[in-house]
CSV table of C-alpha atoms in Angstrom, one decimal:
chain,number,residue,atom,x,y,z
D,210,MET,CA,-20.4,29.1,-20.2
D,211,THR,CA,-19.3,26.3,-18.6
D,212,GLY,CA,-15.4,26.7,-20.6
D,213,THR,CA,-12.0,28.4,-18.6
D,214,ASP,CA,-11.7,31.9,-20.5
D,215,THR,CA,-8.2,31.6,-21.9
D,216,ARG,CA,-7.1,34.8,-22.1
D,217,ARG,CA,-5.5,36.8,-20.0
D,218,PRO,CA,-7.6,40.3,-19.9
D,219,GLY,CA,-6.9,42.4,-16.5
D,220,ARG,CA,-7.4,41.7,-13.0
D,221,GLY,CA,-9.4,44.8,-12.2
D,222,TRP,CA,-12.3,42.3,-11.9
D,223,LEU,CA,-10.1,40.2,-9.3
D,224,LEU,CA,-9.6,43.5,-7.3
D,225,ARG,CA,-13.4,43.6,-7.3
D,226,LEU,CA,-13.9,40.6,-6.5
D,227,VAL,CA,-11.2,40.2,-3.0
D,228,LEU,CA,-13.1,43.7,-2.3
D,229,THR,CA,-16.2,42.3,-2.2
D,230,PHE,CA,-15.6,39.2,-0.4
D,231,SER,CA,-13.5,41.0,2.2
D,232,PHE,CA,-17.4,43.5,3.8
D,233,ALA,CA,-18.9,39.6,2.6
D,234,GLN,CA,-16.0,38.5,5.4
D,235,GLY,CA,-15.6,40.9,7.4
D,236,ALA,CA,-19.8,40.8,8.4
D,237,VAL,CA,-19.4,37.4,9.1
D,238,SER,CA,-16.4,37.5,11.3
D,239,MET,CA,-18.3,40.8,12.8
D,240,ALA,CA,-21.8,38.7,13.5
D,241,ARG,CA,-19.7,35.8,14.5
D,242,PRO,CA,-19.0,36.4,17.9
D,243,ALA,CA,-22.0,39.0,18.3
D,244,VAL,CA,-24.5,36.2,17.6
D,245,SER,CA,-23.1,34.3,20.6
D,246,TYR,CA,-22.9,37.6,23.0
D,247,ARG,CA,-26.7,39.1,21.5
D,248,ALA,CA,-27.6,34.7,22.8
D,249,LEU,CA,-25.9,34.7,26.0
D,250,ALA,CA,-27.7,38.3,26.9
D,251,LEU,CA,-31.3,36.3,26.0
D,252,GLY,CA,-30.7,33.9,28.3
D,253,ALA,CA,-28.3,30.9,26.6
D,254,ASP,CA,-26.4,28.3,28.2
D,255,GLU,CA,-23.4,26.5,27.0
D,256,ARG,CA,-24.9,24.4,24.8
D,257,ALA,CA,-27.3,26.5,23.1
D,258,ILE,CA,-24.0,28.7,21.9
D,259,GLY,CA,-23.2,25.3,20.2
D,260,VAL,CA,-27.0,24.5,18.5
D,261,ILE,CA,-26.9,28.0,17.5
D,262,THR,CA,-22.9,27.6,15.8
D,263,ALA,CA,-23.7,24.0,14.5
D,264,VAL,CA,-26.5,25.1,12.7
D,265,TYR,CA,-24.5,28.0,11.3
D,266,ALA,CA,-22.7,25.1,9.9
D,267,LEU,CA,-25.1,22.3,9.4
D,268,LEU,CA,-27.5,23.8,6.6
D,269,PRO,CA,-25.5,24.7,4.3
D,270,LEU,CA,-24.3,20.9,3.6
D,271,LEU,CA,-27.5,20.4,3.1
D,272,VAL,CA,-27.7,22.7,-0.6
D,273,ALA,CA,-23.7,22.5,-1.1
D,274,VAL,CA,-23.7,19.7,-3.9
D,275,PRO,CA,-26.8,21.1,-5.0
D,276,LEU,CA,-25.9,24.9,-5.8
D,277,GLY,CA,-22.5,23.6,-7.3
D,278,ARG,CA,-24.2,21.4,-10.0
D,279,ARG,CA,-26.7,24.9,-10.3
D,280,THR,CA,-23.2,26.9,-11.2
D,281,ASP,CA,-21.7,24.2,-13.2
D,282,HIS,CA,-24.3,24.8,-15.9
D,283,GLY,CA,-25.5,28.3,-15.4
D,284,ARG,CA,-23.7,32.0,-14.0
D,285,CYS,CA,-21.7,32.7,-11.4
D,286,ALA,CA,-23.2,36.1,-10.0
D,287,PRO,CA,-26.4,35.4,-9.0
D,288,LEU,CA,-25.2,33.5,-6.5
D,289,LEU,CA,-23.4,36.2,-5.0
D,290,VAL,CA,-25.8,38.8,-5.0
D,291,VAL,CA,-28.5,35.8,-3.6
D,292,GLY,CA,-25.3,34.9,-0.7
D,293,VAL,CA,-24.6,39.7,-0.2
D,294,ALA,CA,-29.0,39.8,0.4
D,295,LEU,CA,-28.9,36.0,2.9
D,296,ILE,CA,-25.7,37.4,4.8
D,297,SER,CA,-27.1,41.1,5.5
D,298,GLY,CA,-30.9,39.7,6.4
D,299,GLY,CA,-28.9,37.1,8.1
D,300,CYS,CA,-27.0,39.5,10.4
D,301,ALA,CA,-29.7,42.2,11.1
D,302,LEU,CA,-32.1,40.1,11.5
D,303,SER,CA,-30.3,38.4,14.2
D,304,GLY,CA,-29.6,41.5,15.6
D,305,LEU,CA,-34.0,42.2,15.9
D,306,ALA,CA,-34.2,38.6,17.2
D,307,GLY,CA,-36.1,38.1,20.9
D,308,SER,CA,-35.6,34.3,21.1
D,309,LEU,CA,-33.3,32.0,20.9
D,310,PRO,CA,-34.6,29.4,18.3
D,311,ALA,CA,-35.1,32.8,15.5
D,312,MET,CA,-31.3,33.3,16.5
D,313,ALA,CA,-30.7,29.6,15.6
D,314,ALA,CA,-32.4,30.8,12.7
D,315,TRP,CA,-31.2,33.5,11.0
D,316,SER,CA,-27.7,32.3,12.1
D,317,GLY,CA,-28.5,29.7,9.5
D,318,VAL,CA,-29.2,32.3,7.1
D,319,MET,CA,-26.1,34.0,7.3
D,320,GLY,CA,-24.4,30.8,6.9
D,321,LEU,CA,-26.4,29.9,3.7
D,322,GLY,CA,-25.8,33.1,2.4
D,323,HIS,CA,-22.1,32.9,2.8
D,324,LEU,CA,-22.4,30.0,1.0
D,325,CYS,CA,-23.8,30.9,-1.8
D,326,PHE,CA,-21.1,33.9,-1.9
D,327,VAL,CA,-18.4,31.5,-1.5
D,328,ILE,CA,-19.6,28.9,-4.6
D,329,GLY,CA,-19.6,31.5,-7.1
D,330,ALA,CA,-16.9,33.3,-6.5
D,331,GLN,CA,-14.5,30.4,-6.3
D,332,SER,CA,-16.6,30.0,-9.2
D,333,ILE,CA,-16.2,32.8,-11.0
D,334,VAL,CA,-12.1,32.6,-10.3
D,335,ALA,CA,-11.8,29.1,-11.6
D,336,ARG,CA,-13.6,30.6,-15.0
D,337,ARG,CA,-11.8,33.2,-15.3
D,338,SER,CA,-8.0,32.8,-14.3
D,339,ALA,CA,-5.9,30.7,-17.8
D,340,PRO,CA,-4.6,27.6,-15.6
D,341,VAL,CA,-1.4,29.3,-15.2
D,342,ASP,CA,-2.6,32.0,-13.3
D,343,ARG,CA,-5.0,29.7,-11.1
D,344,ASP,CA,-2.7,29.5,-8.1
D,345,ARG,CA,-1.7,33.3,-7.7
D,346,ASN,CA,-6.2,34.7,-8.7
D,347,PHE,CA,-6.9,31.9,-6.0
D,348,GLY,CA,-4.3,33.3,-3.1
D,349,HIS,CA,-5.1,36.9,-4.4
D,350,PHE,CA,-8.9,36.4,-3.8
D,351,THR,CA,-8.2,34.4,-0.2
D,352,ILE,CA,-6.7,37.3,0.8
D,353,GLY,CA,-10.1,39.0,0.9
D,354,ALA,CA,-11.7,36.2,3.3
D,355,SER,CA,-8.1,36.6,5.7
D,356,LEU,CA,-8.9,41.0,5.9
D,357,GLY,CA,-12.7,39.7,6.8
D,358,GLN,CA,-10.9,37.4,9.6
D,359,LEU,CA,-8.8,40.6,10.9
D,360,ILE,CA,-11.2,43.4,11.2
D,361,GLY,CA,-14.2,41.9,12.1
D,362,PRO,CA,-13.6,40.4,14.9
D,363,ALA,CA,-11.8,43.6,16.5
D,364,ALA,CA,-14.7,45.9,14.8
D,365,ALA,CA,-17.3,43.6,16.8
D,366,GLY,CA,-15.3,44.2,19.9
D,367,LEU,CA,-14.8,47.5,19.8
D,368,VAL,CA,-19.4,47.9,19.4
D,369,ILE,CA,-19.8,45.5,22.6
D,370,SER,CA,-19.9,45.9,26.3
D,371,GLU,CA,-20.4,44.7,28.8
D,372,HIS,CA,-20.5,47.3,31.3
D,373,ASP,CA,-23.7,47.6,33.0
D,374,GLY,CA,-25.6,45.3,31.1
D,375,ARG,CA,-25.3,46.7,28.3
D,376,MET,CA,-24.2,43.7,26.6
D,377,ALA,CA,-28.2,42.8,24.7
D,378,PRO,CA,-28.6,46.4,23.2
D,379,THR,CA,-25.0,46.8,21.9
D,380,SER,CA,-24.4,43.3,20.5
D,381,ALA,CA,-27.9,43.5,18.8
D,382,THR,CA,-26.1,47.3,17.1
D,383,ALA,CA,-22.7,45.2,16.3
D,384,LEU,CA,-25.0,42.9,14.0
D,385,LEU,CA,-27.4,45.2,12.5
D,386,VAL,CA,-23.4,47.1,11.4
D,387,SER,CA,-21.9,43.5,10.1
D,388,GLY,CA,-26.0,43.7,8.0
D,389,ALA,CA,-24.9,46.6,6.4
D,390,VAL,CA,-21.1,46.1,5.7
D,391,ALA,CA,-22.4,42.7,4.4
D,392,ALA,CA,-24.4,45.5,1.7
D,393,VAL,CA,-21.4,47.1,1.2
D,394,SER,CA,-20.5,44.5,-1.2
D,395,TYR,CA,-23.1,45.2,-4.1
D,396,ALA,CA,-20.8,48.2,-4.4
D,397,SER,CA,-17.9,45.8,-6.4
D,398,LEU,CA,-20.7,43.8,-7.8
D,399,TRP,CA,-20.3,44.1,-11.2
D,400,ARG,CA,-18.9,43.0,-14.3
D,401,LEU,CA,-17.8,40.4,-12.9
D,402,GLU,CA,-18.4,37.6,-14.5
D,403,GLN,CA,-17.9,37.3,-18.3
D,404,ARG,CA,-21.0,36.7,-21.0
D,405,ALA,CA,-21.2,34.0,-23.2
D,406,ARG,CA,-19.5,34.7,-27.3
D,407,ALA,CA,-20.6,34.3,-29.8
D,408,ALA,CA,-19.5,30.9,-30.9
D,409,PRO,CA,-17.6,32.2,-34.8
D,410,SER,CA,-19.7,31.8,-38.0
D,411,GLY,CA,-18.8,27.9,-39.4
D,412,ALA,CA,-18.2,26.6,-35.8
D,413,PRO,CA,-20.3,23.0,-34.6
D,414,ALA,CA,-23.2,24.0,-33.2
D,415,PRO,CA,-23.2,22.2,-29.3
D,416,ALA,CA,-24.5,18.8,-28.8
D,417,ALA,CA,-28.9,19.6,-28.1
D,418,GLY,CA,-30.4,18.9,-24.7
D,419,PRO,CA,-29.0,19.6,-21.1
D,420,PRO,CA,-25.8,18.7,-20.4
D,421,VAL,CA,-25.1,15.1,-18.3
D,422,PRO,CA,-23.4,15.6,-14.7
D,423,VAL,CA,-20.6,14.2,-13.4
D,424,PRO,CA,-21.7,12.0,-10.5
D,425,VAL,CA,-20.4,13.4,-6.8
D,426,ARG,CA,-18.9,9.8,-6.1
D,427,GLY,CA,-16.7,9.8,-9.6
D,428,ILE,CA,-15.7,13.7,-8.3
D,429,LEU,CA,-14.4,12.2,-5.0
D,430,ARG,CA,-12.3,9.3,-7.3
D,431,THR,CA,-10.7,11.8,-9.7
D,432,ARG,CA,-7.4,11.7,-8.1
D,433,GLY,CA,-6.6,14.8,-6.7
D,434,VAL,CA,-9.6,16.3,-5.2
D,435,PRO,CA,-9.9,14.0,-2.1
D,436,ALA,CA,-6.4,15.6,-1.2
D,437,GLY,CA,-7.2,19.2,-2.0
D,438,ILE,CA,-10.9,18.2,0.4
D,439,PHE,CA,-8.9,17.4,3.0
D,440,MET,CA,-6.3,20.2,3.1
D,441,SER,CA,-8.8,22.6,2.8
D,442,LEU,CA,-10.6,20.7,6.1
D,443,ALA,CA,-7.1,20.3,8.5
D,444,VAL,CA,-6.0,24.3,7.4
D,445,LEU,CA,-9.4,25.5,8.2
D,446,SER,CA,-10.2,23.8,11.1
D,447,ALA,CA,-6.6,24.3,12.0
D,448,THR,CA,-7.7,27.9,12.1
D,449,ASP,CA,-11.3,27.6,14.1
D,450,ILE,CA,-9.3,25.5,17.0
D,451,LEU,CA,-6.6,28.1,16.3
D,452,THR,CA,-9.2,31.2,17.5
D,453,ALA,CA,-10.7,29.3,19.8
D,454,TYR,CA,-8.4,27.5,21.7
D,455,LEU,CA,-5.6,29.9,21.8
D,456,PRO,CA,-7.5,32.4,24.6
D,457,VAL,CA,-7.5,29.1,26.6
D,458,ILE,CA,-3.8,28.4,27.3
D,459,GLY,CA,-4.1,32.4,27.7
D,460,GLU,CA,-5.1,31.8,30.5
D,461,ASP,CA,-3.2,28.7,32.1
D,462,ARG,CA,-1.0,30.6,31.5
D,463,ALA,CA,-1.5,34.6,33.2
D,464,ILE,CA,-1.3,35.8,29.6
D,465,ALA,CA,-3.3,38.7,28.7
D,466,PRO,CA,-6.3,38.5,26.5
D,467,THR,CA,-5.4,41.4,24.7
D,468,THR,CA,-2.2,40.1,24.3
D,469,ILE,CA,-4.5,37.0,22.4
D,470,GLY,CA,-5.2,39.0,20.3
D,471,LEU,CA,-2.7,40.3,18.9
D,472,LEU,CA,-1.4,37.7,18.6
D,473,LEU,CA,-4.2,36.1,17.0
D,474,SER,CA,-4.0,39.5,14.3
D,475,LEU,CA,-0.2,38.8,14.0
D,476,ARG,CA,-1.2,35.2,12.9
D,477,ALA,CA,-4.2,36.6,10.3
D,478,ALA,CA,-0.9,39.1,8.9
D,479,ALA,CA,0.8,36.3,8.3
D,480,THR,CA,-1.5,34.6,6.3
D,481,ILE,CA,-2.2,37.9,4.1
D,482,ALA,CA,1.4,38.0,3.5
D,483,CYS,CA,2.2,34.4,2.5
D,484,ARG,CA,-0.3,34.8,-0.3
D,485,LEU,CA,1.1,38.1,-1.9
D,486,VAL,CA,4.3,35.7,-2.6
D,487,MET,CA,2.6,32.8,-3.4
D,488,THR,CA,3.4,33.0,-7.3
D,489,PRO,CA,7.6,33.2,-6.0
D,490,MET,CA,7.2,30.4,-3.8
D,491,ILE,CA,5.7,28.3,-6.3
D,492,ARG,CA,8.5,29.1,-9.0
D,493,TRP,CA,11.2,28.0,-6.4
D,494,LEU,CA,9.9,24.8,-4.9
D,495,GLY,CA,6.6,23.6,-6.9
D,496,ARG,CA,2.8,23.0,-5.5
D,497,THR,CA,3.7,19.6,-4.7
D,498,VAL,CA,6.4,20.5,-2.6
D,499,LEU,CA,4.8,23.4,-1.2
D,500,MET,CA,1.4,22.2,-0.2
D,501,ALA,CA,3.5,18.8,1.7
D,502,ALA,CA,6.6,21.3,3.4
D,503,SER,CA,4.2,23.9,5.3
D,504,CYS,CA,1.8,21.2,6.1
D,505,ALA,CA,4.1,19.1,7.8
D,506,LEU,CA,5.5,22.6,9.8
D,507,ALA,CA,2.5,23.6,9.9
D,508,GLY,CA,1.2,20.6,11.6
D,509,VAL,CA,4.6,20.8,13.7
D,510,LEU,CA,4.5,23.6,14.9
D,511,CYS,CA,0.3,23.2,16.3
D,512,GLY,CA,2.2,20.7,18.7
D,513,ALA,CA,4.9,22.8,19.7
D,514,LEU,CA,2.0,25.9,20.5
D,515,VAL,CA,1.7,23.8,23.8
D,516,LEU,CA,5.9,23.8,25.0
D,517,PRO,CA,5.3,26.6,28.1
D,518,VAL,CA,7.7,29.1,26.0
D,519,PRO,CA,7.5,33.3,26.6
D,520,VAL,CA,5.4,35.0,24.4
D,521,TRP,CA,7.9,36.3,22.5
D,522,ALA,CA,8.7,32.9,20.9
D,523,LEU,CA,5.1,31.7,21.5
D,524,ALA,CA,4.3,34.8,18.6
D,525,ALA,CA,7.3,34.0,16.3
D,526,MET,CA,5.2,30.0,15.9
D,527,LEU,CA,2.5,31.9,15.5
D,528,LEU,CA,3.8,33.9,12.9
D,529,ALA,CA,5.5,30.8,11.4
D,530,LEU,CA,1.9,29.0,11.4
D,531,GLY,CA,0.2,31.5,9.7
D,532,PHE,CA,2.5,31.5,7.3
D,533,CYS,CA,2.5,27.8,6.6
D,534,LEU,CA,-1.6,27.8,7.1
D,535,GLY,CA,-2.2,30.6,4.0
D,536,VAL,CA,-0.7,27.5,2.1
D,537,GLY,CA,-3.6,25.5,1.7
D,538,GLN,CA,-6.6,27.3,1.1
D,539,PRO,CA,-5.6,28.7,-2.4
D,540,LEU,CA,-4.0,25.6,-3.7
D,541,SER,CA,-6.0,23.8,-2.4
D,542,MET,CA,-9.2,25.4,-5.2
D,543,THR,CA,-6.1,25.0,-7.5
D,544,THR,CA,-6.0,21.6,-6.8
D,545,VAL,CA,-9.4,20.5,-7.0
D,546,VAL,CA,-10.5,23.2,-9.9
D,547,GLN,CA,-7.7,21.3,-12.5
D,548,ALA,CA,-8.0,18.0,-11.0
D,549,ALA,CA,-12.1,17.9,-11.0
D,550,PRO,CA,-13.8,17.4,-15.1
D,551,GLU,CA,-14.2,20.9,-16.4
D,552,ARG,CA,-17.8,20.3,-16.5
D,553,ALA,CA,-17.6,19.6,-13.0
D,554,ARG,CA,-16.1,22.0,-11.5
D,555,SER,CA,-18.1,23.8,-9.1
D,556,THR,CA,-19.7,21.1,-8.2
D,557,ALA,CA,-15.7,20.0,-6.5
D,558,LEU,CA,-15.2,23.0,-5.0
D,559,ALA,CA,-19.4,22.5,-3.6
D,560,LEU,CA,-17.8,18.9,-2.1
D,561,ARG,CA,-14.8,20.8,-1.1
D,562,LEU,CA,-16.7,23.5,1.0
D,563,THR,CA,-18.7,20.2,2.7
D,564,GLY,CA,-15.6,19.4,3.8
D,565,ASN,CA,-14.6,22.3,5.0
D,566,ARG,CA,-18.0,23.5,7.3
D,567,LEU,CA,-18.3,19.2,8.4
D,568,GLY,CA,-14.9,19.6,10.0
D,569,GLN,CA,-16.3,23.1,11.3
D,570,VAL,CA,-18.2,20.8,12.8
D,571,ALA,CA,-16.6,17.6,13.7
D,572,ALA,CA,-12.9,20.0,14.7
D,573,PRO,CA,-14.1,21.9,17.2
D,574,ALA,CA,-16.5,18.8,19.3
D,575,GLY,CA,-13.5,16.7,18.7
D,576,ALA,CA,-11.4,18.8,20.5
D,577,GLY,CA,-13.4,19.8,23.1
D,578,LEU,CA,-13.9,15.9,24.1
D,579,LEU,CA,-10.1,15.7,23.7
D,580,ALA,CA,-9.1,18.8,26.3
D,581,GLY,CA,-11.9,17.3,28.5
D,582,VAL,CA,-10.4,14.1,28.9
D,583,ALA,CA,-6.8,14.9,28.2
D,584,GLY,CA,-6.4,18.7,28.4
D,585,THR,CA,-5.6,21.9,26.4
D,586,ALA,CA,-2.2,20.3,24.7
D,587,ALA,CA,-5.1,18.1,22.9
D,588,PRO,CA,-6.5,19.8,20.5
D,589,PHE,CA,-3.3,21.0,19.3
D,590,VAL,CA,-1.5,17.9,18.8
D,591,LEU,CA,-5.0,16.9,17.1
D,592,LEU,CA,-4.1,19.4,14.9
D,593,GLY,CA,-0.5,18.5,14.5
D,594,GLY,CA,-2.1,15.0,13.2
D,595,LEU,CA,-4.1,16.4,10.7
D,596,LEU,CA,-2.3,18.7,8.9
D,597,LEU,CA,0.8,16.3,9.2
D,598,ALA,CA,-1.8,13.5,7.3
D,599,SER,CA,-2.9,16.0,4.9
D,600,ALA,CA,1.4,16.7,3.8
D,601,ALA,CA,1.4,13.0,3.8
D,602,MET,CA,-1.4,13.1,1.0
D,603,ALA,CA,-0.4,16.2,-1.0
D,604,ALA,CA,3.0,14.3,-1.2
D,605,ARG,CA,2.1,11.0,-2.0
D,606,THR,CA,-0.9,12.3,-4.5
D,607,GLY,CA,2.3,14.2,-6.7
D,608,ARG,CA,3.8,10.9,-6.8
D,609,GLU,CA,0.6,9.2,-8.4
D,610,ARG,CA,0.2,11.5,-11.3
D,611,GLY,CA,4.1,10.7,-12.5
D,612,GLY,CA,5.8,14.5,-12.8
D,613,GLY,CA,7.9,15.6,-11.0
D,614,THR,CA,8.1,19.0,-8.2
D,615,ALA,CA,10.9,20.8,-9.9
D,616,PRO,CA,9.6,24.0,-10.8
D,617,GLY,CA,7.7,25.2,-14.5
D,618,ALA,CA,4.5,26.5,-15.4
D,619,GLY,CA,3.5,27.8,-12.3
D,620,GLY,CA,5.4,25.3,-10.4
D,621,VAL,CA,2.7,22.6,-11.5
D,622,PRO,CA,4.5,19.9,-13.5
D,623,ALA,CA,3.6,18.6,-16.7
D,624,PRO,CA,1.4,16.0,-16.9
D,625,SER,CA,2.7,12.9,-18.4
D,626,THR,CA,1.6,10.9,-21.4
D,627,ASP,CA,-1.5,9.2,-19.6
D,628,GLU,CA,-3.3,11.8,-17.6
D,629,ALA,CA,-4.5,13.6,-20.6
D,630,GLY,CA,-7.2,13.2,-19.5
D,631,PRO,CA,-10.5,15.7,-17.6
D,632,GLY,CA,-8.7,14.1,-14.1
D,633,ARG,CA,-5.4,15.2,-14.2
D,634,VAL,CA,-3.4,17.7,-11.6
D,635,GLY,CA,-1.5,19.9,-14.0
D,636,ASN,CA,-1.9,22.8,-15.3
D,637,GLY,CA,-3.7,22.3,-18.0
D,638,ALA,CA,-2.6,24.4,-20.8
D,639,GLY,CA,1.2,26.2,-21.7
D,640,GLY,CA,3.3,23.3,-21.4
D,641,PRO,CA,6.9,23.6,-19.4
D,642,GLN,CA,7.0,27.0,-20.7
D,643,ALA,CA,4.6,28.9,-20.0
D,644,ARG,CA,5.5,31.1,-17.1
D,645,PRO,CA,3.1,32.7,-15.0
D,646,LYS,CA,2.7,36.9,-14.7
D,647,GLY,CA,4.0,38.2,-11.5
D,648,PRO,CA,2.2,38.5,-8.4
């Protein structure tokens, strides 16, 4: 069950997975600001808000790798079912909570549910995609996350009201609504995972006993895995800090909150557009060049955001930045999947998500310290440095694997003769003549 089915059937399963991810991510994106407003209504200060936010990211760190191990040797779909249940329950019970410790606990449940869902969903994409289709399929899969991030916060803003002391009931309503939105995901959670096929007659029986797991240290040492994890961490940190600190820049420059909200939505829309044209860009540039160039340009743009430019120029920079940031997440998934040994792909994806969670905790904390010492420009300079370092790692990994970056099989260089093992970052099948389907 851990092998990849290299047949190329229809992609109805991928569309259903994207829809499911849209509802699940939309619920989380709606709930997270609502949790902060609900906590404020219960008397929380900035420190308490920080603790509640950290619990969302920290609790899943304890179970990410064990969940990945379990998924490597079992089915993926049960994790989606459990994940949606935990997201829905965590959202709804946060709305009913009457104390800050309860809010923190249910926020952790929500984060755990999101982790379960994402590990299961990414593993399904890895298993059901032919090697030459993984970049495209992971790109389309992450559109679900972008749609949820685009719609969720706006929906929370429409429901929550601060007028006449109504923030407590309206934030609770937003959390209950987000729980219902997550539950809608169950409508498309059917036949997402292929059942194991019986072995043909005469085929050798599989070896007895459970498979031996690949050590975590061995996975992290596999060429390409560290670069994929670091790229994902850098891109996600950039998205989170941009969302948190662009309003601060807007306040300094007297830009209205409504305009800042539109600018952030423009960034999210550009990310969606990028993922729709991922396959043509890979054919044109190759994966290594695309990863390195997008991270490098994103790093420069992050640093440029601190310049005193007019709103229209800020919008243009955010549009380009959103497009560049759209590359990192899906290609980091493909990089990790194709670099890791086949029997440890879900564990490798779980390690990538662990890096994401660590980034969600450490990057905002570091950005806050820098902003307190050096002003609001410092977090964006930090992001620029992270993204430029990610670009350098991606370029170095491409050189080390001995292949060129010319477009070939989906833009993935053909592996050289010393890259036949499971740790390579090649396309794994098809050779340089194989061409991916269009988006």
